[in-house]
Structures are given as structure tokens and as C-alpha cells.
mmCIF file of C-alpha atoms and ligand atoms in Angstrom:
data_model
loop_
_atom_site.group_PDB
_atom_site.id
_atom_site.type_symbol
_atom_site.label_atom_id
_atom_site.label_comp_id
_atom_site.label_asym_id
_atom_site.label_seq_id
_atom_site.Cartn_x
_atom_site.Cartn_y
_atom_site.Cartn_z
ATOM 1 C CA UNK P 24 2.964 16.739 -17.851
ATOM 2 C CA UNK P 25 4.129 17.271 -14.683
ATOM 3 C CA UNK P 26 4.639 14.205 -12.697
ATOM 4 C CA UNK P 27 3.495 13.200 -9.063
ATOM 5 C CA UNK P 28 6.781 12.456 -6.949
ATOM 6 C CA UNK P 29 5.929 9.654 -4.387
ATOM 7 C CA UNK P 30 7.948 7.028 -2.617
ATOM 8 C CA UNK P 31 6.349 3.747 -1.970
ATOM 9 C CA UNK P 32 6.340 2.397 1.679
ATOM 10 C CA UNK P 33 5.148 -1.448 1.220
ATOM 11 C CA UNK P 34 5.116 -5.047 2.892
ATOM 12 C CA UNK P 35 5.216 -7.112 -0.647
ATOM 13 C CA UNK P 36 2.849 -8.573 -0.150
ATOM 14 C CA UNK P 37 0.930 -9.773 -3.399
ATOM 15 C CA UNK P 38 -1.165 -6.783 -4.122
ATOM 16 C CA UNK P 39 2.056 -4.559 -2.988
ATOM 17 C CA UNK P 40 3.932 -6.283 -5.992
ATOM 18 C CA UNK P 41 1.044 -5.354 -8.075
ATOM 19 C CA UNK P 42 1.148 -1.410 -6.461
ATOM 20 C CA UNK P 43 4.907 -1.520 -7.469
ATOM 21 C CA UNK P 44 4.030 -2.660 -11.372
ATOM 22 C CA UNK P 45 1.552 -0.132 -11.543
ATOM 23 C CA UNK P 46 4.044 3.060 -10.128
ATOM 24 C CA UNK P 47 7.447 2.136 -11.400
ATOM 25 C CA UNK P 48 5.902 2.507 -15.333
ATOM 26 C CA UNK P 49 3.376 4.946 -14.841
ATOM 27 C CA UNK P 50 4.526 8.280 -16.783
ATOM 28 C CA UNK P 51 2.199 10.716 -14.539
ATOM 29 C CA UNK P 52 4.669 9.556 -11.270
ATOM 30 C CA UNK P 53 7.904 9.288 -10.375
ATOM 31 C CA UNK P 54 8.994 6.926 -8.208
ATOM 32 C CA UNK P 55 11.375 7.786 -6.190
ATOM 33 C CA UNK P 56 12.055 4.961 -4.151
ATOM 34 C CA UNK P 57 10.477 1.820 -2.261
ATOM 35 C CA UNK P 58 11.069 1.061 1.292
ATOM 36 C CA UNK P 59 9.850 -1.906 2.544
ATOM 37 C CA UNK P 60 8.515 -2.855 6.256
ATOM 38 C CA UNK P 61 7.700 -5.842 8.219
ATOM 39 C CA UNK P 62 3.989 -6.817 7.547
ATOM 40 C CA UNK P 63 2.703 -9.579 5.319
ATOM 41 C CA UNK P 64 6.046 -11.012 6.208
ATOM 42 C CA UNK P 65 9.020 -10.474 8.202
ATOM 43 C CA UNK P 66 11.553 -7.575 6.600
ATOM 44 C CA UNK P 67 13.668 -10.016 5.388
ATOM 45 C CA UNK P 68 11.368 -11.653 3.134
ATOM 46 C CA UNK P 69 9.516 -8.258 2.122
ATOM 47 C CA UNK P 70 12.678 -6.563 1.449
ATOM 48 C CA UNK P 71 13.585 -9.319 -0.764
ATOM 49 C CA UNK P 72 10.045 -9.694 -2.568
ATOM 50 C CA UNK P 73 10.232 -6.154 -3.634
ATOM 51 C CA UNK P 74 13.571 -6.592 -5.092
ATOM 52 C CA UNK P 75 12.300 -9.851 -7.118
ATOM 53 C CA UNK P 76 9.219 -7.390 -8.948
ATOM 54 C CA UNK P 77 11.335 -4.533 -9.635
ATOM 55 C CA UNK P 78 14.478 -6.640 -11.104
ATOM 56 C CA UNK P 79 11.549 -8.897 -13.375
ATOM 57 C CA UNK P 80 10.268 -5.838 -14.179
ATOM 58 C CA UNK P 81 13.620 -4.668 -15.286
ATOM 59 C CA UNK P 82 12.553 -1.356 -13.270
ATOM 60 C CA UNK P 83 15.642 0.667 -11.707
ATOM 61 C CA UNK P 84 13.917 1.885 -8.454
ATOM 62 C CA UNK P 85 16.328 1.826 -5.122
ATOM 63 C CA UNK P 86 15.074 -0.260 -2.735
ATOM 64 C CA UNK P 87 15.404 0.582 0.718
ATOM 65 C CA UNK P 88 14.837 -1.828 4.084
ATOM 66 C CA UNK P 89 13.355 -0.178 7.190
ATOM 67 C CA UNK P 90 11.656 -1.075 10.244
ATOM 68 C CA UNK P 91 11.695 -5.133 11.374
ATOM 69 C CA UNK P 92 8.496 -4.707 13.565
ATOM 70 C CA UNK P 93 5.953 -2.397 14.978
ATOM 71 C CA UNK P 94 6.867 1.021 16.994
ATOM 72 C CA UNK P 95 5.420 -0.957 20.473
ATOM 73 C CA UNK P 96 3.192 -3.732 19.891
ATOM 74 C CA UNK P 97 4.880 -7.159 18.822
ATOM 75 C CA UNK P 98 4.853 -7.795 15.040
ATOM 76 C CA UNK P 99 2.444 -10.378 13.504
ATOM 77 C CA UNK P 100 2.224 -11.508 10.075
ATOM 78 C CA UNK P 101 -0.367 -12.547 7.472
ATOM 79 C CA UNK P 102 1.538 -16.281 6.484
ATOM 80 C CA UNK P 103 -2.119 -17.081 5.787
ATOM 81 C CA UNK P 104 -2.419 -14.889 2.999
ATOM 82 C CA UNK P 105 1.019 -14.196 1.473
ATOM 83 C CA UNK P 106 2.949 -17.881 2.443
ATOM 84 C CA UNK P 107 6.033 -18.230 3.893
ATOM 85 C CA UNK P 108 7.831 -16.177 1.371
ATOM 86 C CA UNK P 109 5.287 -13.405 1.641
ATOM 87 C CA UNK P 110 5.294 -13.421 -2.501
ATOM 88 C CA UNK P 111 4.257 -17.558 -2.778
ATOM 89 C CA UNK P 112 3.719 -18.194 -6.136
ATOM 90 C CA UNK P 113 6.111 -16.578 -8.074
ATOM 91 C CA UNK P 114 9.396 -18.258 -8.946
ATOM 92 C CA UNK P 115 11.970 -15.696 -9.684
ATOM 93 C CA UNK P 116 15.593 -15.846 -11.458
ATOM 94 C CA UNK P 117 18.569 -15.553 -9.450
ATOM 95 C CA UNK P 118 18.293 -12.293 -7.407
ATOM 96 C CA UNK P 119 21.277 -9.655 -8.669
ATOM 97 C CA UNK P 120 19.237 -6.301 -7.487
ATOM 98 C CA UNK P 121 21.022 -5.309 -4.316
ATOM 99 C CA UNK P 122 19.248 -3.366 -1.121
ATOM 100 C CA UNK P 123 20.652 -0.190 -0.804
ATOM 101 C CA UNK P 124 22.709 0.439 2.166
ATOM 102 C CA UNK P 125 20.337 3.565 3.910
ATOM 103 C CA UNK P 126 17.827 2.080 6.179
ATOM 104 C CA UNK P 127 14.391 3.305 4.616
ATOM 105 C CA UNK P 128 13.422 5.797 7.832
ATOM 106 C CA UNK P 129 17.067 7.664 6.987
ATOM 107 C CA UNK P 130 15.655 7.794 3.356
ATOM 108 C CA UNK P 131 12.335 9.291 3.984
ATOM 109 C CA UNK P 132 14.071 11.438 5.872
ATOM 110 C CA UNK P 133 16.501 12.558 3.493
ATOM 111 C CA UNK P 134 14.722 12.817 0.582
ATOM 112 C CA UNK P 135 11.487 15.190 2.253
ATOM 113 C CA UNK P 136 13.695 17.495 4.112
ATOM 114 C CA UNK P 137 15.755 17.776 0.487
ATOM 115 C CA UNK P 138 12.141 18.146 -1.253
ATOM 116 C CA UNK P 139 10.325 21.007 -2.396
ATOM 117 C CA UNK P 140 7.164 19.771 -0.325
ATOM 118 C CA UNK P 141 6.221 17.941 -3.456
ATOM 119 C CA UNK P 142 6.706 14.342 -2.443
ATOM 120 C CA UNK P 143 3.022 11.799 -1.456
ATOM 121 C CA UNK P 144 4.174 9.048 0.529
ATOM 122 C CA UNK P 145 2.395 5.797 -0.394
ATOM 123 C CA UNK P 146 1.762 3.326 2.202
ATOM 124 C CA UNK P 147 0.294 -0.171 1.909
ATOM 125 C CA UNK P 148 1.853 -1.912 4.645
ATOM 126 C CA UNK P 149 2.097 -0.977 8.666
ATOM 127 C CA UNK P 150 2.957 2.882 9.098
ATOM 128 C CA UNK P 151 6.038 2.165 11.118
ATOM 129 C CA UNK P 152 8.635 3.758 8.445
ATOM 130 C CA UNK P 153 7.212 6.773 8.290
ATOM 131 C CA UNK P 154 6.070 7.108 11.557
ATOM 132 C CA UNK P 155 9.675 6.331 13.035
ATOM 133 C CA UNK P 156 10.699 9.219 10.506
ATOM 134 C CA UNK P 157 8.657 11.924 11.662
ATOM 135 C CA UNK P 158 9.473 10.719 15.147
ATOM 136 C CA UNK P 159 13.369 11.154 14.477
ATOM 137 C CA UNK P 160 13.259 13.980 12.503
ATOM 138 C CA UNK P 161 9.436 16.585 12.944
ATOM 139 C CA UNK P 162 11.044 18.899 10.300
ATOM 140 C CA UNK P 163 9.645 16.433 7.528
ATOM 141 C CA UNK P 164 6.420 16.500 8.365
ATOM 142 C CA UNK P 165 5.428 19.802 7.003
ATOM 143 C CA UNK P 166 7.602 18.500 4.020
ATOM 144 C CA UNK P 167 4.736 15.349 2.980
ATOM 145 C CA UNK P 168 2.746 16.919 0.433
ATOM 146 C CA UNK P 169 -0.015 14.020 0.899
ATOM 147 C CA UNK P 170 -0.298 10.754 2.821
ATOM 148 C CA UNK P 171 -2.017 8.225 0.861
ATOM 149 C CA UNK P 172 -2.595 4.451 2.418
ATOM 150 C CA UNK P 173 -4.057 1.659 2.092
ATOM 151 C CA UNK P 174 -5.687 0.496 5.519
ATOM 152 C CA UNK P 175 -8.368 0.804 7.994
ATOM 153 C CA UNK P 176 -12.496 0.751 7.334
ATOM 154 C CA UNK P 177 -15.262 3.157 8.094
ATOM 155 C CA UNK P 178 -16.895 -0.634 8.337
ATOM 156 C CA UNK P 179 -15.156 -3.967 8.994
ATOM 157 C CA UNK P 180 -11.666 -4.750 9.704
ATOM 158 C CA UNK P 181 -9.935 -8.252 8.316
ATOM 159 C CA UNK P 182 -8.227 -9.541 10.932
ATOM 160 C CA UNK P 183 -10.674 -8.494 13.895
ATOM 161 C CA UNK P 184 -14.312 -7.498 13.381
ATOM 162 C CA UNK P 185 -12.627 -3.715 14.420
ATOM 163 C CA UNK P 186 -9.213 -3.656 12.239
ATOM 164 C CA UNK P 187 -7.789 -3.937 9.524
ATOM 165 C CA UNK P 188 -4.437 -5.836 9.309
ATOM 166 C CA UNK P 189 -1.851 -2.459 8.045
ATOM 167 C CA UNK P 190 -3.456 -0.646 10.979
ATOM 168 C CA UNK P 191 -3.170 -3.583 13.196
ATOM 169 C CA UNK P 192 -0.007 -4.517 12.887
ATOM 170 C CA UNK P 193 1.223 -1.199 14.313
ATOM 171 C CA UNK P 194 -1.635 1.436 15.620
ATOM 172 C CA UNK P 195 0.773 3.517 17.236
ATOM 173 C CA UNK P 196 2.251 4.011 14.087
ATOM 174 C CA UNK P 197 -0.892 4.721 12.190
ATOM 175 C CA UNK P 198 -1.933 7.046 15.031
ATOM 176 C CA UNK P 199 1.081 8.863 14.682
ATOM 177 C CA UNK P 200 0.540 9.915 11.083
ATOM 178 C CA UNK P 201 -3.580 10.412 11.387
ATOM 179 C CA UNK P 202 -2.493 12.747 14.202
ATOM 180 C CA UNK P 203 0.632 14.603 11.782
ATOM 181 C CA UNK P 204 -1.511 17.073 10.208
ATOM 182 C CA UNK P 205 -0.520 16.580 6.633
ATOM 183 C CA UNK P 206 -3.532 15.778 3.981
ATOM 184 C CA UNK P 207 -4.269 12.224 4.016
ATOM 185 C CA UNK P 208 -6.478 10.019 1.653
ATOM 186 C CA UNK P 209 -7.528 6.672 3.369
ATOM 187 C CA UNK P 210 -8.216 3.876 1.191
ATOM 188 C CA UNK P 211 -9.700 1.231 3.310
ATOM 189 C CA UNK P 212 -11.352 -1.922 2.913
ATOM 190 C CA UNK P 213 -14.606 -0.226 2.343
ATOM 191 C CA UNK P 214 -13.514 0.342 -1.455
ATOM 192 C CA UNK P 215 -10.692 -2.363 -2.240
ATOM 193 C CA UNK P 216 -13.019 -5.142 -1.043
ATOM 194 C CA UNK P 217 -15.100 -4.201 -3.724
ATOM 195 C CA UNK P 218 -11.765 -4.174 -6.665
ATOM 196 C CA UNK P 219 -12.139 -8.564 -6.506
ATOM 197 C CA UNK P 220 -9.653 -10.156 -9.072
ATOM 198 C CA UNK P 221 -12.239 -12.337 -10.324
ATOM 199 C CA UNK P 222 -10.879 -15.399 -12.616
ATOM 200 C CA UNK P 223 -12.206 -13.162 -15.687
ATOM 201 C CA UNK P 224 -10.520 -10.520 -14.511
ATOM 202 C CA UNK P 225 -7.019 -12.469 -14.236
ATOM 203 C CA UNK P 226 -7.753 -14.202 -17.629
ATOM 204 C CA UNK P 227 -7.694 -10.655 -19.179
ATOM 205 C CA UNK P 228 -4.623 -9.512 -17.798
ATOM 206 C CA UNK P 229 -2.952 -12.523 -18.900
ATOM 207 C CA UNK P 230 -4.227 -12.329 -22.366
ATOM 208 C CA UNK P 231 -1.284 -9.227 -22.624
ATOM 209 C CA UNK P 232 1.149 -11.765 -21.993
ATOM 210 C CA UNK P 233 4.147 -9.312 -21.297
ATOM 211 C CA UNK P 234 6.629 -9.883 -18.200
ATOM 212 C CA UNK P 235 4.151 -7.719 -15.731
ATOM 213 C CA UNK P 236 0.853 -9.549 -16.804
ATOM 214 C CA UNK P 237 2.751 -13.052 -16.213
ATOM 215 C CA UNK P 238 4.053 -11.620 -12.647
ATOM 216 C CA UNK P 239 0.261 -10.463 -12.181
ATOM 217 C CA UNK P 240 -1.162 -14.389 -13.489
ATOM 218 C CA UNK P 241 1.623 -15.878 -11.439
ATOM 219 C CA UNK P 242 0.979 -13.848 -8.223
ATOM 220 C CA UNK P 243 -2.866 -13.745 -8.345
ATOM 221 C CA UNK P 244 -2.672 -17.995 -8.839
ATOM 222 C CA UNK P 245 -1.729 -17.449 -5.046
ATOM 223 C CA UNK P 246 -3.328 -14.762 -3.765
ATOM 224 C CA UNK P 247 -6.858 -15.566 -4.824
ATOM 225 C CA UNK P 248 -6.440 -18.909 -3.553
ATOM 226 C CA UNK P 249 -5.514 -17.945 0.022
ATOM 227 C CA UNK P 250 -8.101 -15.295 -0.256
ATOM 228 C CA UNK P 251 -11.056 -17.659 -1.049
ATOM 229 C CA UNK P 252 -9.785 -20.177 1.912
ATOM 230 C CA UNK P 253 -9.660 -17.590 4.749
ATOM 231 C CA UNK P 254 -12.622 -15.321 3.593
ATOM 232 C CA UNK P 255 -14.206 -17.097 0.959
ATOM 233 C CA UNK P 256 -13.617 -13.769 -1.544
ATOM 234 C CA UNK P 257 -14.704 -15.767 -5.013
ATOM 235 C CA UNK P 258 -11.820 -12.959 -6.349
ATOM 236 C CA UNK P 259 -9.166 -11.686 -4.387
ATOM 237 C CA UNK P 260 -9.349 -8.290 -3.146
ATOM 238 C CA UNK P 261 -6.298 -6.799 -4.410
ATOM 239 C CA UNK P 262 -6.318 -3.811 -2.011
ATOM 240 C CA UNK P 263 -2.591 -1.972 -2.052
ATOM 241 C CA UNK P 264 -3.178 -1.096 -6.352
ATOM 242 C CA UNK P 265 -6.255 1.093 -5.218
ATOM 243 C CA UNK P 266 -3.541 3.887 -3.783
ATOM 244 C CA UNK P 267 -1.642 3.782 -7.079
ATOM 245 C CA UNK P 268 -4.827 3.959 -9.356
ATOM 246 C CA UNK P 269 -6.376 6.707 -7.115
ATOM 247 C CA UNK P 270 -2.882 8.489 -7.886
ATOM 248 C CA UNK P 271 -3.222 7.978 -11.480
ATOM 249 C CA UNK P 272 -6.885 8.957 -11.986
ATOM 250 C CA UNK P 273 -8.152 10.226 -8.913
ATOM 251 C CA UNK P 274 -11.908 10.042 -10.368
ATOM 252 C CA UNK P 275 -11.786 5.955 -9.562
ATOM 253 C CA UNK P 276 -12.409 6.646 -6.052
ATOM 254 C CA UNK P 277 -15.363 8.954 -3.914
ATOM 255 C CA UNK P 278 -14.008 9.957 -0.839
ATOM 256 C CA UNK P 279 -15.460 11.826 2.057
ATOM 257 C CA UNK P 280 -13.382 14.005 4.572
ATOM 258 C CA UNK P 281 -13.885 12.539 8.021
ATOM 259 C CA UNK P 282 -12.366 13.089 11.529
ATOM 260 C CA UNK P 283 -10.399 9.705 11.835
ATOM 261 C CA UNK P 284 -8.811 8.433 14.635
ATOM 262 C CA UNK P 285 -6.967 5.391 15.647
ATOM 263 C CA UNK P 286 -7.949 3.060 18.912
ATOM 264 C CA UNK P 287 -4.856 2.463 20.264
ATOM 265 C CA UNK P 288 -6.024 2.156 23.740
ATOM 266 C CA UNK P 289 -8.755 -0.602 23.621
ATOM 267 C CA UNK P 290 -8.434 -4.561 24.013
ATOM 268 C CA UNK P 291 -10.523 -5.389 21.328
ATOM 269 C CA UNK P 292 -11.149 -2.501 19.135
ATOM 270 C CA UNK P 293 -7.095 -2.312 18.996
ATOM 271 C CA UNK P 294 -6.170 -0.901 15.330
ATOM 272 C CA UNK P 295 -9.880 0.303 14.468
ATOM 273 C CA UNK P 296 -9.659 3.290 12.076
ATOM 274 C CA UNK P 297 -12.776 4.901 14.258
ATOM 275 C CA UNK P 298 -14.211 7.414 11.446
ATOM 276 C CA UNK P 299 -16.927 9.675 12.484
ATOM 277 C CA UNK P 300 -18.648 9.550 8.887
ATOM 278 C CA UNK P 301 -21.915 11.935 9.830
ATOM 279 C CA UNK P 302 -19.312 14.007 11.530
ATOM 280 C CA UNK P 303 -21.929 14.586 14.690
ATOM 281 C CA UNK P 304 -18.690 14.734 16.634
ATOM 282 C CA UNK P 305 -18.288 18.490 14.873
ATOM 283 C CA UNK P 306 -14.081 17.690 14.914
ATOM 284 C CA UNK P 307 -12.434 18.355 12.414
ATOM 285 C CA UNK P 308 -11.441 16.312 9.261
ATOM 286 C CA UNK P 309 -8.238 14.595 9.632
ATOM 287 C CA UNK P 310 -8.474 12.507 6.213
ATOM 288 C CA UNK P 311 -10.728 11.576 2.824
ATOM 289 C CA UNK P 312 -11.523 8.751 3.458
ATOM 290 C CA UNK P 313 -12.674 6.263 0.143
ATOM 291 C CA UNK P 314 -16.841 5.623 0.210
ATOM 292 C CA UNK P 315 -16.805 4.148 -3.242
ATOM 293 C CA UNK P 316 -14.823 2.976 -5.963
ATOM 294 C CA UNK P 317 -15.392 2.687 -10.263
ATOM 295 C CA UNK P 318 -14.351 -0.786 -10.065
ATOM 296 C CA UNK P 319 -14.477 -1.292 -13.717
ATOM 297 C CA UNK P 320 -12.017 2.527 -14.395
ATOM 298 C CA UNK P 321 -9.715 0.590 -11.821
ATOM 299 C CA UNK P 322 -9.569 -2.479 -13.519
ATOM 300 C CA UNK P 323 -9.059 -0.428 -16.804
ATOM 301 C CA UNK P 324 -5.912 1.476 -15.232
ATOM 302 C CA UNK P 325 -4.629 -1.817 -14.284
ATOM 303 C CA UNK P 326 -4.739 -3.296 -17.677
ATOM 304 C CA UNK P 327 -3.038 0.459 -19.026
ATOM 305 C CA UNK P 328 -0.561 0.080 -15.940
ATOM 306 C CA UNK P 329 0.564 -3.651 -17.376
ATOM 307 C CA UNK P 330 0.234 -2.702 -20.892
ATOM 308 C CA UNK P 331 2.910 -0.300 -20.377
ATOM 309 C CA UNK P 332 5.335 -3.100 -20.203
ATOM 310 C CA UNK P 333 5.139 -4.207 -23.240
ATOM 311 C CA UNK P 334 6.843 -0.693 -24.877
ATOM 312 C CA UNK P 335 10.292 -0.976 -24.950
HETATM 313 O O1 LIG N 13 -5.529 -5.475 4.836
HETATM 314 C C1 LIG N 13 -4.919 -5.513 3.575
HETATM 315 C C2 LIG N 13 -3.530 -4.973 3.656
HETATM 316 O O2 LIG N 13 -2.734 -5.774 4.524
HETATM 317 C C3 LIG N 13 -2.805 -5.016 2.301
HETATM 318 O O3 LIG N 13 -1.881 -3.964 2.253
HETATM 319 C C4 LIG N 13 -2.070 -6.315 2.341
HETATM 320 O O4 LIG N 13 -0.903 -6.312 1.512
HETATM 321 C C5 LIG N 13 -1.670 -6.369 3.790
HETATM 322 O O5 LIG N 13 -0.495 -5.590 3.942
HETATM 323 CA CA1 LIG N 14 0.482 -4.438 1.821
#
């Protein structure tokens, strides 16, 4: 089988860690690397929270640091959801796994312009990395085989009625790579509000009881809490996993090409994914963008993606 090359841009970030379980195992990818941005929480705390998962998960994926806030607007973080630490929660052992020394845009960099054109670049945090990339170096753009993020909504945003919090936190970013060309698939809040971690739903994954389904018990203790305070979600919508599961069975999500661009201009519609889903503007497509989601095949890929650490 031939696997699906991707690196892994993230802000860990709860539902990041639980993107990074499902990749680093999955036999149909390989995982190339994860470089981490300011989002959920400042770099130094993401940075740190991805090297946490991937050294409990005993997974030997570089980790690479990047951007420490937005291409213009001032950062902002989502303490609200993710705590202080940006991973609350979860206590880990002593941390050995080091950051390697290549700032993350350098490593995007290097590792599309030495690809075949056969890398997807996975983002669930703010598009900074890769937009600072193709900024210092066009050549890679023809180079991303697929874009495939978490973020924006054809409906609602999360942190204004217009936006949603990855496209938020740096639209000039995001505009940047709806604007690059490549083939993107948008998974917005449209779908992953509807993939809620319901109680039953962590009770199964904990019944596995491997290292990855106590990280997911331990993690989800957190995030569904937080969740249910600020939104009142009885289940927490664990929204960055949908990019990974879309990779792994791309059947688990209906998408729908749409001309999609990014407000960058406007006061209060600042970050909106605008997505002309009749397409009576006649432009054309610039992404498939996620209508619907088989909650219960996600789930079941989740479960598959945490089984997986049980093998040896
Ligand atoms: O709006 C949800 C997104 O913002 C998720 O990626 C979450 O981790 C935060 O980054
Ligand atoms: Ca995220």
C-alpha cells in the first residue's frame, strides 16, 4: 500500500494531541514531521505539548517549532479551552524528546522543494507556518500535493458569530494559502461540531486501556469539561482528528467544492471563511469544503487509530 506523506502543522491543543495519535500509527501515512505554531497556546507551551504525546506514545516523529504569533494581527489564545498549559489534564513523565534545531517554516521548506510533489500538509492550528513558507520560498507551492485543515465554517464561527478560532488567529495567513492555488479540503466546524466526544464515547475508548486510549481518557477529562462551560457542547467537539480520519478513509466526510475566501478586511467579520456554497458568484472553486460527516465511521477510525497502540 502506498502511503500518504503528510507533515502535521498543529497548536496541541487537545484534539491536536488526538490528530497526532491518530497519524503517527496509522500504516496508510507517513508522517513526516510535526511543526507546531502559536494558537491554543503560546509556542512555547505547544511546542512542548506535542513533544509530551509523541514521547508517551513512544512515536519517533521530529518535532519542529515555528512561528510565535500571527503574520500581522496580534496573537490570541484559547486559555479557555486548552488551560494554561494548552494540554491541561494530562500529567506527563519527565520530558527527554528534544525540539529539533530547524525552525518549522525552514522545514516545510526543505522537505517540499526536496519532494516529489507528494507531500499533504495538515493544518489544525493558525496557517502562519505554512503561509510564512510559501512567502519565503513560492517554489514550494506548486510542490503541496493537497492542503487539508481544520478551520473556518460555511455557517458559524466559535469565537465570533463570523470565525472560527484557526482562521482567526491569523486571516492573513489563511488567506494566503486559500489564495495559493494548490487543492485544498476545508474541514470546518460545520462537520467536527457534529464528531461530540460524548461520555459514551470516551468510556469506549478507555475500555482499550493501552497508553493512547489513557492519553485520549486523560485529555478528553479536560477538554469536554471546558467545552461544556464555554459552549455548553454535552461532548466535546474534537475537531483537529476529522483531517486525519478524512486522510485515512476519505468516505467519512461529504464535501462540496466552493469558491472560499477569507475576510481579512472587515471589523467584525475578521477571519470569516466566506464560502459561496450555491456558487451564484460563478468563481471558481478554491476548496472542498466538508457538508457532512459519518460520525459513527469517524468514531470507528478513532477506536482503529488507538487500537493500533496496543501492537507492539
Ligand atoms: O476552532 C477549533 C480549532 O481551534 C481546533 O484546531 C482547536 O485545536 C483550535 O486550534
Ligand atoms: Ca488545533
Amino acid at each position: 500500500m502506498e502511503k500518504t506523506k503528510i507533515i502535521l502543522d498543529c497548536d496541541p491543543g487537545h484534539d491536536d494531541a488526538v490528530a497526532i495519535m491518530l497519524a503517527a500509527r496509522e500504516p496508510s501515512l507517513e508522517l513526516l514531521g510535526v511543526s507546531v505554531v502559536a494558537g491554543n497556546q503560546t509556542l512555547e507551551n505547544t511546542q512542548r505539548n506535542a513533544r509530551n504525546v509523541l514521547q508517551w506514545l513512544g512515536a519517533n516523529i521530529p518535532v519542529y517549532a515555528g512561528c510565535d504569533r500571527p503574520m500581522v494581527r496580534d496573537k490570541v489564545i484559547a486559555a479557555d479551552i486548552h488551560g494554561s498549559t494548552g494540554l491541561d489534564g494530562p500529567v506527563f513523565p519527565p520530558l527527554t524528546k528534544k525540539l529539533e534545531p530547524e525552525h518549522a517554516v525552514q522545514f516545510l521548506i526543505r522537505s517540499l522543494l526536496e519532494s516529489e510533489g507528494d507531500i499533504t500538509v495538515v493544518t489544525t492550528g493558525p496557517m502562519t507556518n505554512l503561509a510564512m513558507a510559501m512567502r519565503l520560498e513560492p517554489r514550494i507551492t506548486e510542490k503541496i500535493r493537497r492542503i487539508v485543515l481544520m478551520g473556518g465554517s460555511f455557517t458559524n464561527g466559535n469565537v465570533t458569530p463570523a470565525a472560527e478560532f484557526n482562521i482567526i488567529a491569523d486571516a492573513e495567513a489563511a488567506s494566503v494559502c486559500f489564495r495559493s492555488g494548490r487543492p485544498i479540503t476545508m474541514v470546518g466546524l460545520d462537520v467536527t461540531r457534529k464528531a461530540l466526544c460524548y461520555p459514551e464515547i470516551v468510556e469506549r475508548m478507555g475500555r482499550i486501556g493501552n497508553r493512547a486510549s489513557n492519553l485520549f481518557v486523560a485529555l478528553m477529562g479536560h477538554f469536554c469539561k471546558t467545552q461544556k462551560q464555554v459552549f455548553g457542547w454535552e461532548g466535546g467537539p474534537l475537531h483537529d482528528p476529522v483531517t486525519i480520519a478524512y486522510l485515512i478513509d476519505p468516505e467519512v466526510l461529504v464535501t462540496k467544492p466552493m469558491n472560499v475566501q477569507i475576510d481579512i478586511r472587515s471589523t467584525q467579520s475578521y477571519g470569516r471563511t466566506n464560502c459561496d456554497y450555491y456558487g451564484y458568484q460563478k468563481l471558481p472553486p478554491t476548496a472542498d469544503v466538508a457538508v457532512d460527516i459519518d460520525v459513527a465511521r469517524f468514531w470507528d477510525i478513532v477506536e482503529t487509530g488507538l487500537r493500533r497502540y496496543s501492537e507492539a
